[in-house]
mmCIF file of the C-alpha atoms, coordinates in Angstrom:
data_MODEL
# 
_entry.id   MODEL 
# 
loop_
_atom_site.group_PDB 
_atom_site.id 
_atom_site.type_symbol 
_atom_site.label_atom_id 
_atom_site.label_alt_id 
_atom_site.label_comp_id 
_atom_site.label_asym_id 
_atom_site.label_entity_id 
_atom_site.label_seq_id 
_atom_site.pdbx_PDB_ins_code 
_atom_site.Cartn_x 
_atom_site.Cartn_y 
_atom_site.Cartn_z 
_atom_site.occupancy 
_atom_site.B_iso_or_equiv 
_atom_site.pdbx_formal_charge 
_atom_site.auth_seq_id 
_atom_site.auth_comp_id 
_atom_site.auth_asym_id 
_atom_site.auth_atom_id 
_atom_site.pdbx_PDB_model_num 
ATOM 1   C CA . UNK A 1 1   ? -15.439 3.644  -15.235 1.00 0.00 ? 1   UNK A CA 1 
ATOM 2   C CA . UNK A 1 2   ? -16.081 3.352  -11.564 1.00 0.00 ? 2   UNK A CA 1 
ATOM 3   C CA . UNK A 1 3   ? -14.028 6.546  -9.476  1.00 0.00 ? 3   UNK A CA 1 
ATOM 4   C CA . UNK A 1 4   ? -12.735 5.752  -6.479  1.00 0.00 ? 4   UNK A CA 1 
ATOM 5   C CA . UNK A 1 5   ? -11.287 9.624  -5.784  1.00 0.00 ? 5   UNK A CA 1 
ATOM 6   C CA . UNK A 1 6   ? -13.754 10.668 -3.560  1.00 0.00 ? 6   UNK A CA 1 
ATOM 7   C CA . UNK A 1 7   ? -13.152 7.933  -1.250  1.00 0.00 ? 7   UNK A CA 1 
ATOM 8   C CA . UNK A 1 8   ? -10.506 8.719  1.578   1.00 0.00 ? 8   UNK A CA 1 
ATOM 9   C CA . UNK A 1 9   ? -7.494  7.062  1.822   1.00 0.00 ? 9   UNK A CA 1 
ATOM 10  C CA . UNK A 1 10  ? -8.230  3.816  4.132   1.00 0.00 ? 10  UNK A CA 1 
ATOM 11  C CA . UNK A 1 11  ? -7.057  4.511  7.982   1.00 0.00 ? 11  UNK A CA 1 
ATOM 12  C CA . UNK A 1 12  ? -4.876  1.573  7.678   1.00 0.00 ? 12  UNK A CA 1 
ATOM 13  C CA . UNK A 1 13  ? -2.409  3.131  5.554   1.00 0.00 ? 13  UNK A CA 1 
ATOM 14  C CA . UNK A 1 14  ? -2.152  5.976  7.476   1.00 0.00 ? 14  UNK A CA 1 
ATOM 15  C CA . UNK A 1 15  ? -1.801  4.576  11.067  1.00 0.00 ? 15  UNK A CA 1 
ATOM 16  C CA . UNK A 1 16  ? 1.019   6.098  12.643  1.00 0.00 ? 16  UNK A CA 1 
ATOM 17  C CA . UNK A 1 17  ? 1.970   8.667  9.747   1.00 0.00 ? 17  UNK A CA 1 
ATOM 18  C CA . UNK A 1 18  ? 3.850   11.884 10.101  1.00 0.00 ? 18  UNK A CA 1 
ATOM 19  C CA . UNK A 1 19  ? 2.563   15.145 9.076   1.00 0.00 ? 19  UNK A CA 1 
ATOM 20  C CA . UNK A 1 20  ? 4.296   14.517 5.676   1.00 0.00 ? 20  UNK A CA 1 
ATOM 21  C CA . UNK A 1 21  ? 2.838   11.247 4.501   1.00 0.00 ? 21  UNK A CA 1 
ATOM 22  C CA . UNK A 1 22  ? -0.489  12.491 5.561   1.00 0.00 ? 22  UNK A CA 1 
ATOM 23  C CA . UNK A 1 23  ? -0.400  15.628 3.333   1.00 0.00 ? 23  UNK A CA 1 
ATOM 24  C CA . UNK A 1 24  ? 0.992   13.098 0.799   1.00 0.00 ? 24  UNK A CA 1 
ATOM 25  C CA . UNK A 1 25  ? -2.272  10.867 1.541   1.00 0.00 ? 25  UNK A CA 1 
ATOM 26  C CA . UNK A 1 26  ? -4.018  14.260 0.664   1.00 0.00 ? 26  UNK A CA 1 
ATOM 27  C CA . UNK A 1 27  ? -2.557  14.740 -2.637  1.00 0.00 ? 27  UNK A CA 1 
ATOM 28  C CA . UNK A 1 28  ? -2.719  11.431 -3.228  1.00 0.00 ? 28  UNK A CA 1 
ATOM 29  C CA . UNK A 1 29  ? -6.646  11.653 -3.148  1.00 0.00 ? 29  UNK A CA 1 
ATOM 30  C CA . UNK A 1 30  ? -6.948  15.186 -4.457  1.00 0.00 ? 30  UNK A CA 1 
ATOM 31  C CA . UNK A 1 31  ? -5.241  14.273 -7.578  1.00 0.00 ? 31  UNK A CA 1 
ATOM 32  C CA . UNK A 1 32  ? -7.378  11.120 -7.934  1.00 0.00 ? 32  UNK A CA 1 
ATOM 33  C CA . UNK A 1 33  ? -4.693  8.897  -8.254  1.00 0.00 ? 33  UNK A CA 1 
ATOM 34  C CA . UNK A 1 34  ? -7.016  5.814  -7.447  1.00 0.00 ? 34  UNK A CA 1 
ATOM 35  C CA . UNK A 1 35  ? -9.230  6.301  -10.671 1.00 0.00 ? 35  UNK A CA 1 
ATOM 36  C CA . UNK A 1 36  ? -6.073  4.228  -11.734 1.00 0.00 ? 36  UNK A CA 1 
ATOM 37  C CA . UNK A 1 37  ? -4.259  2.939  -8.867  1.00 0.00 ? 37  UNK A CA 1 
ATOM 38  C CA . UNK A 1 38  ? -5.844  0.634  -5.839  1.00 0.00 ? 38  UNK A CA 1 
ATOM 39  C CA . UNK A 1 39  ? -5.009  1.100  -2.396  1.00 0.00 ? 39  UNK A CA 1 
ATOM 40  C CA . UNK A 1 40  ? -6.752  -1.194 0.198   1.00 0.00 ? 40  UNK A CA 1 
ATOM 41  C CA . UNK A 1 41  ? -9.626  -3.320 -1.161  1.00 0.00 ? 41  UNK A CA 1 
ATOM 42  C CA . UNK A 1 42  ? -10.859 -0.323 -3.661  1.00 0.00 ? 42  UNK A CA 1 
ATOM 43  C CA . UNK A 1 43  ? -9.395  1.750  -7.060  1.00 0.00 ? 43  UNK A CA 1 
ATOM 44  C CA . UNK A 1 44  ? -8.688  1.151  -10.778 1.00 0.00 ? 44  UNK A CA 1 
ATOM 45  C CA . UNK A 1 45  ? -7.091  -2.124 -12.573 1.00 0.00 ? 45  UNK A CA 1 
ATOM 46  C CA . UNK A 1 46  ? -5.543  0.220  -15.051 1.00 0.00 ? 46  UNK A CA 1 
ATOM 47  C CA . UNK A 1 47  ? -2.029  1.029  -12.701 1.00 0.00 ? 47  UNK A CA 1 
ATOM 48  C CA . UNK A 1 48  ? -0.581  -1.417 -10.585 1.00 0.00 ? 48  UNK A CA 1 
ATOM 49  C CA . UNK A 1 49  ? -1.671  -1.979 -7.291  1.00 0.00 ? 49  UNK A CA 1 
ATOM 50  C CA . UNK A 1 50  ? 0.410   0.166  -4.802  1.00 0.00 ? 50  UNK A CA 1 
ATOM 51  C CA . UNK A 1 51  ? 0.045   -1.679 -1.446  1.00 0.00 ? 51  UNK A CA 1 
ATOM 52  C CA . UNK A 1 52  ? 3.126   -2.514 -1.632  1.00 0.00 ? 52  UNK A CA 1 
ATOM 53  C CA . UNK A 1 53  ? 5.033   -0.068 -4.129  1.00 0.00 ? 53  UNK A CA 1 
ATOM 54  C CA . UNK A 1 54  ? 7.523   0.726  -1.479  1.00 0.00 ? 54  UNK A CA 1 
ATOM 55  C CA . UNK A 1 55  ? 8.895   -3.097 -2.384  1.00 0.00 ? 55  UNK A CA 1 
ATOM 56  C CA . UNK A 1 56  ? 8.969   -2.536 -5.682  1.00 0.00 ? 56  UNK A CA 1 
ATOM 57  C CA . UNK A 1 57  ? 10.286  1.354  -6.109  1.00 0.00 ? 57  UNK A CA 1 
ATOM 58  C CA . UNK A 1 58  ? 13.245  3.498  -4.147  1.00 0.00 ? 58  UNK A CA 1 
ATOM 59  C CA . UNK A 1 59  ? 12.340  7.103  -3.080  1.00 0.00 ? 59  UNK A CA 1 
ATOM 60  C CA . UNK A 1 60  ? 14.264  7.969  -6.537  1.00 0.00 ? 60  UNK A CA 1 
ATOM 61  C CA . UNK A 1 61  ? 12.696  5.785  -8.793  1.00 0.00 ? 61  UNK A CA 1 
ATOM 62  C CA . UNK A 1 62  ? 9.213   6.582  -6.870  1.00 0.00 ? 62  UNK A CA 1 
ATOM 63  C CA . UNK A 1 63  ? 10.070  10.475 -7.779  1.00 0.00 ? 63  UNK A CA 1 
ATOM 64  C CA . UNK A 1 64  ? 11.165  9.966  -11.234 1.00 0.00 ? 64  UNK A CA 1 
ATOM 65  C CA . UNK A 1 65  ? 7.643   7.347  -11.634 1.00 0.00 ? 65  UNK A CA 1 
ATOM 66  C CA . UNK A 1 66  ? 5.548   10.342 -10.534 1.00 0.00 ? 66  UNK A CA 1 
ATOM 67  C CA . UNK A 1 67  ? 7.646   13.378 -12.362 1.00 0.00 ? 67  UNK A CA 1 
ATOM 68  C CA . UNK A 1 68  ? 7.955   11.667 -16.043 1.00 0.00 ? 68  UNK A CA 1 
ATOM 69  C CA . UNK A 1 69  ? 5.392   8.673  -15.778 1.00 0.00 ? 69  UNK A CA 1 
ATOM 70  C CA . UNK A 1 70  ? 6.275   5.697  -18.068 1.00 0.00 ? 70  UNK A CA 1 
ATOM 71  C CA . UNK A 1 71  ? 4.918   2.496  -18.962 1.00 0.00 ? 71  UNK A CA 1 
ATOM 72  C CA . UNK A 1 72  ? 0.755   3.597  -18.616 1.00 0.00 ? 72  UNK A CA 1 
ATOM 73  C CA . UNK A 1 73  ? 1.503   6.389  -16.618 1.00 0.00 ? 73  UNK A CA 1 
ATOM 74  C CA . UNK A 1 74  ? 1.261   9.947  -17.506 1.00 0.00 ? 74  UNK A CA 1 
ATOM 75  C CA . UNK A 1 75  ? 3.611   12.303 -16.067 1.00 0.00 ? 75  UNK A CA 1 
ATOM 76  C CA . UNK A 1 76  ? 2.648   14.499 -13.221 1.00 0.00 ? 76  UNK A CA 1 
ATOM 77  C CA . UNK A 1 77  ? 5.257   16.768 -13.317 1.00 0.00 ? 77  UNK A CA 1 
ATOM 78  C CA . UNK A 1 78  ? 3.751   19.939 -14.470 1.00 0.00 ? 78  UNK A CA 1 
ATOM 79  C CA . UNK A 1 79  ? 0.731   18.807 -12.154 1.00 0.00 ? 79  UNK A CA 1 
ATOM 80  C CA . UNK A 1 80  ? 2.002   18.865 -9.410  1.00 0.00 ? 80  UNK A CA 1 
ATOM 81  C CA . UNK A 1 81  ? 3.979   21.276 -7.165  1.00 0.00 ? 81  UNK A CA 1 
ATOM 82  C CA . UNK A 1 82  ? 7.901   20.355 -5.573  1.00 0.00 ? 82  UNK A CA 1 
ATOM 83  C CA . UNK A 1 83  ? 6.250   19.746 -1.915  1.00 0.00 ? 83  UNK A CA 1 
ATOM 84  C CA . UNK A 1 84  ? 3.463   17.885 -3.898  1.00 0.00 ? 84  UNK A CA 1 
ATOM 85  C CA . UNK A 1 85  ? 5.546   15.377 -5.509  1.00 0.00 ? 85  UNK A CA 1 
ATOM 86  C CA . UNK A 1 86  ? 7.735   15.513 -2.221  1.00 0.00 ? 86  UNK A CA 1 
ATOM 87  C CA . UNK A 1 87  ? 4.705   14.563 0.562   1.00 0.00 ? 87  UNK A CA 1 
ATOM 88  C CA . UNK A 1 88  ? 3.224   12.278 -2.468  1.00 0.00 ? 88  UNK A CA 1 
ATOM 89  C CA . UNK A 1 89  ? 6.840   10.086 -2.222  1.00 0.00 ? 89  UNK A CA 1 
ATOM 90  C CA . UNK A 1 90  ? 6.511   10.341 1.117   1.00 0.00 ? 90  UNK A CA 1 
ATOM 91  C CA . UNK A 1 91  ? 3.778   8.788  1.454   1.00 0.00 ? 91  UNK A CA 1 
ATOM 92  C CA . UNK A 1 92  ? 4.024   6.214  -1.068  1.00 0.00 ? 92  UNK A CA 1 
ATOM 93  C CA . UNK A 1 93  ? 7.412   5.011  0.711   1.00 0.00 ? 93  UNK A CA 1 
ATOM 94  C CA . UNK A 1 94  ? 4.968   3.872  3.492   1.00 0.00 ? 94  UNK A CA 1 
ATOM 95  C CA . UNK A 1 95  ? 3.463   1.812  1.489   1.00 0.00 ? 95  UNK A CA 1 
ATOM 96  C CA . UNK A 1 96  ? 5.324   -1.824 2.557   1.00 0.00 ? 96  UNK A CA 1 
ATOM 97  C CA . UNK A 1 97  ? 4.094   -4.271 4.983   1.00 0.00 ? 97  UNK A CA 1 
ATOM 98  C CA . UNK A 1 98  ? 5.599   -3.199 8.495   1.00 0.00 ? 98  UNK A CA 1 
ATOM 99  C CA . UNK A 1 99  ? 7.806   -6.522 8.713   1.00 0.00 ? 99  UNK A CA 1 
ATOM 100 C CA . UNK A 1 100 ? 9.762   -5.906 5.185   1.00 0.00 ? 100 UNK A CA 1 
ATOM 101 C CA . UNK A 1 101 ? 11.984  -2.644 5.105   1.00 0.00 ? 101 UNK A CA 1 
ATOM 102 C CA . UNK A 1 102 ? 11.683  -0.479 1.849   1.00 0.00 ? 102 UNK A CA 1 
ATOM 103 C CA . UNK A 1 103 ? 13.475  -0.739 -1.237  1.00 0.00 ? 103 UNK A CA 1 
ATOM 104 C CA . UNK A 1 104 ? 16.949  0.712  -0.731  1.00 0.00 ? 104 UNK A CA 1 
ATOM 105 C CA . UNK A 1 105 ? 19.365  2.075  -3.374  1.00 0.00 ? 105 UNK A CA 1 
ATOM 106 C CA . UNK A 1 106 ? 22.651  0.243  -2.596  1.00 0.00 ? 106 UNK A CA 1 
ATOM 107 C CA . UNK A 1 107 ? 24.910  1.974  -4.484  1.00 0.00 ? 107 UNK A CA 1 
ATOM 108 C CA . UNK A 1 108 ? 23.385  5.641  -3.030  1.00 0.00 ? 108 UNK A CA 1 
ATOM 109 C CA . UNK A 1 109 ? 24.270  3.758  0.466   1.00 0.00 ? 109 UNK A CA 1 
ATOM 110 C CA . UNK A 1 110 ? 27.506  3.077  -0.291  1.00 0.00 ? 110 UNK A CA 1 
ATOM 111 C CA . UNK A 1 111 ? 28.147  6.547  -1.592  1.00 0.00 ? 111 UNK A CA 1 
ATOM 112 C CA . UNK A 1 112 ? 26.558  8.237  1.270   1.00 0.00 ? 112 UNK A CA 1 
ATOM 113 C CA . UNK A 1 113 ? 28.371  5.993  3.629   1.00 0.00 ? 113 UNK A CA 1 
ATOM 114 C CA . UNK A 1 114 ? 31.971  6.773  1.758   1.00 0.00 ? 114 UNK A CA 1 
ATOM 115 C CA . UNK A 1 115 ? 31.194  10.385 2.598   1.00 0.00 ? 115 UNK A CA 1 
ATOM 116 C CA . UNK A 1 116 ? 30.271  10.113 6.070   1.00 0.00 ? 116 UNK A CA 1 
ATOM 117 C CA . UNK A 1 117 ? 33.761  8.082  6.360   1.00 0.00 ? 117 UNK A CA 1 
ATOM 118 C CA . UNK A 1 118 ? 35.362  10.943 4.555   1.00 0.00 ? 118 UNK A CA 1 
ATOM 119 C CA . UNK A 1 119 ? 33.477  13.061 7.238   1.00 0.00 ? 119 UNK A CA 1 
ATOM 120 C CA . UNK A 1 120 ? 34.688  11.026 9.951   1.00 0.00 ? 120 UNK A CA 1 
ATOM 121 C CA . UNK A 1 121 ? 37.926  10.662 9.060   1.00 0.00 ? 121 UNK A CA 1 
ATOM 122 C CA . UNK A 1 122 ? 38.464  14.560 8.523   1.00 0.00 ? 122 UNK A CA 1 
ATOM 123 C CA . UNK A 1 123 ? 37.702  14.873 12.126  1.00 0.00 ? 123 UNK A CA 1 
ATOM 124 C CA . UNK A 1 124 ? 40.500  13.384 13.428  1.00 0.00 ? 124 UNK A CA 1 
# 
């Protein structure tokens, strides 16, 4: 098995990153996530490629991925610390080409939109 860990994560991903996503670029390579995952040109076949696993995943499904695993994936859970798994997510929700916006959960949307009406409305 070839191990791509020790590589750094490639600039390209973390061009104009906040503080966050960088510390989330840091776990992301501390906890040699690309032994399994690719990222860039390099990594492991065994996970999907995540290039693009902002497309595919919302911020909750990306937490609940890394927290119980599924499919091939182990969970990381017990591995990894609440501002861990929080600057991981963070950084994986860059992870889109810059002309497609994120995957969205409507229905969290339209909840969080209700409220602000409710908000809104109360202040009148």
């Amino acid at each position: 098995m070839n191990a791509w860990s020790g590589d750094p994560v490639p600039e390209q991903f973390l061009h104009g990153s906040t503080a966050l996503e960088r510390q989330g670029a840091l776990v992301f390579q501390m906890k040699q996530c690309r032994n399994c995952h690719s990222l860039g040109e390099s990594g492991g076949q065994r996970g999907p490629a995540l290039d693009s696993v902002a497309l595919r995943l919302t911020q909750d499904q990306l937490i609940r991925q890394v927290i119980q695993g599924g499919g091939n994936m182990p969970a990381y859970g017990k591995n990894l610390s609440p501002a861990e798994t929080t600057a991981l997510v963070a950084f994986l929700e860059t992870l889109h080409p810059r002309t497609q916006a994120p995957a969205r959960d409507a229905s969290r949307d339209l909840v969080l939109g209700a409220e602000q009406d409710r908000r809104q409305d109360s202040q009148r």
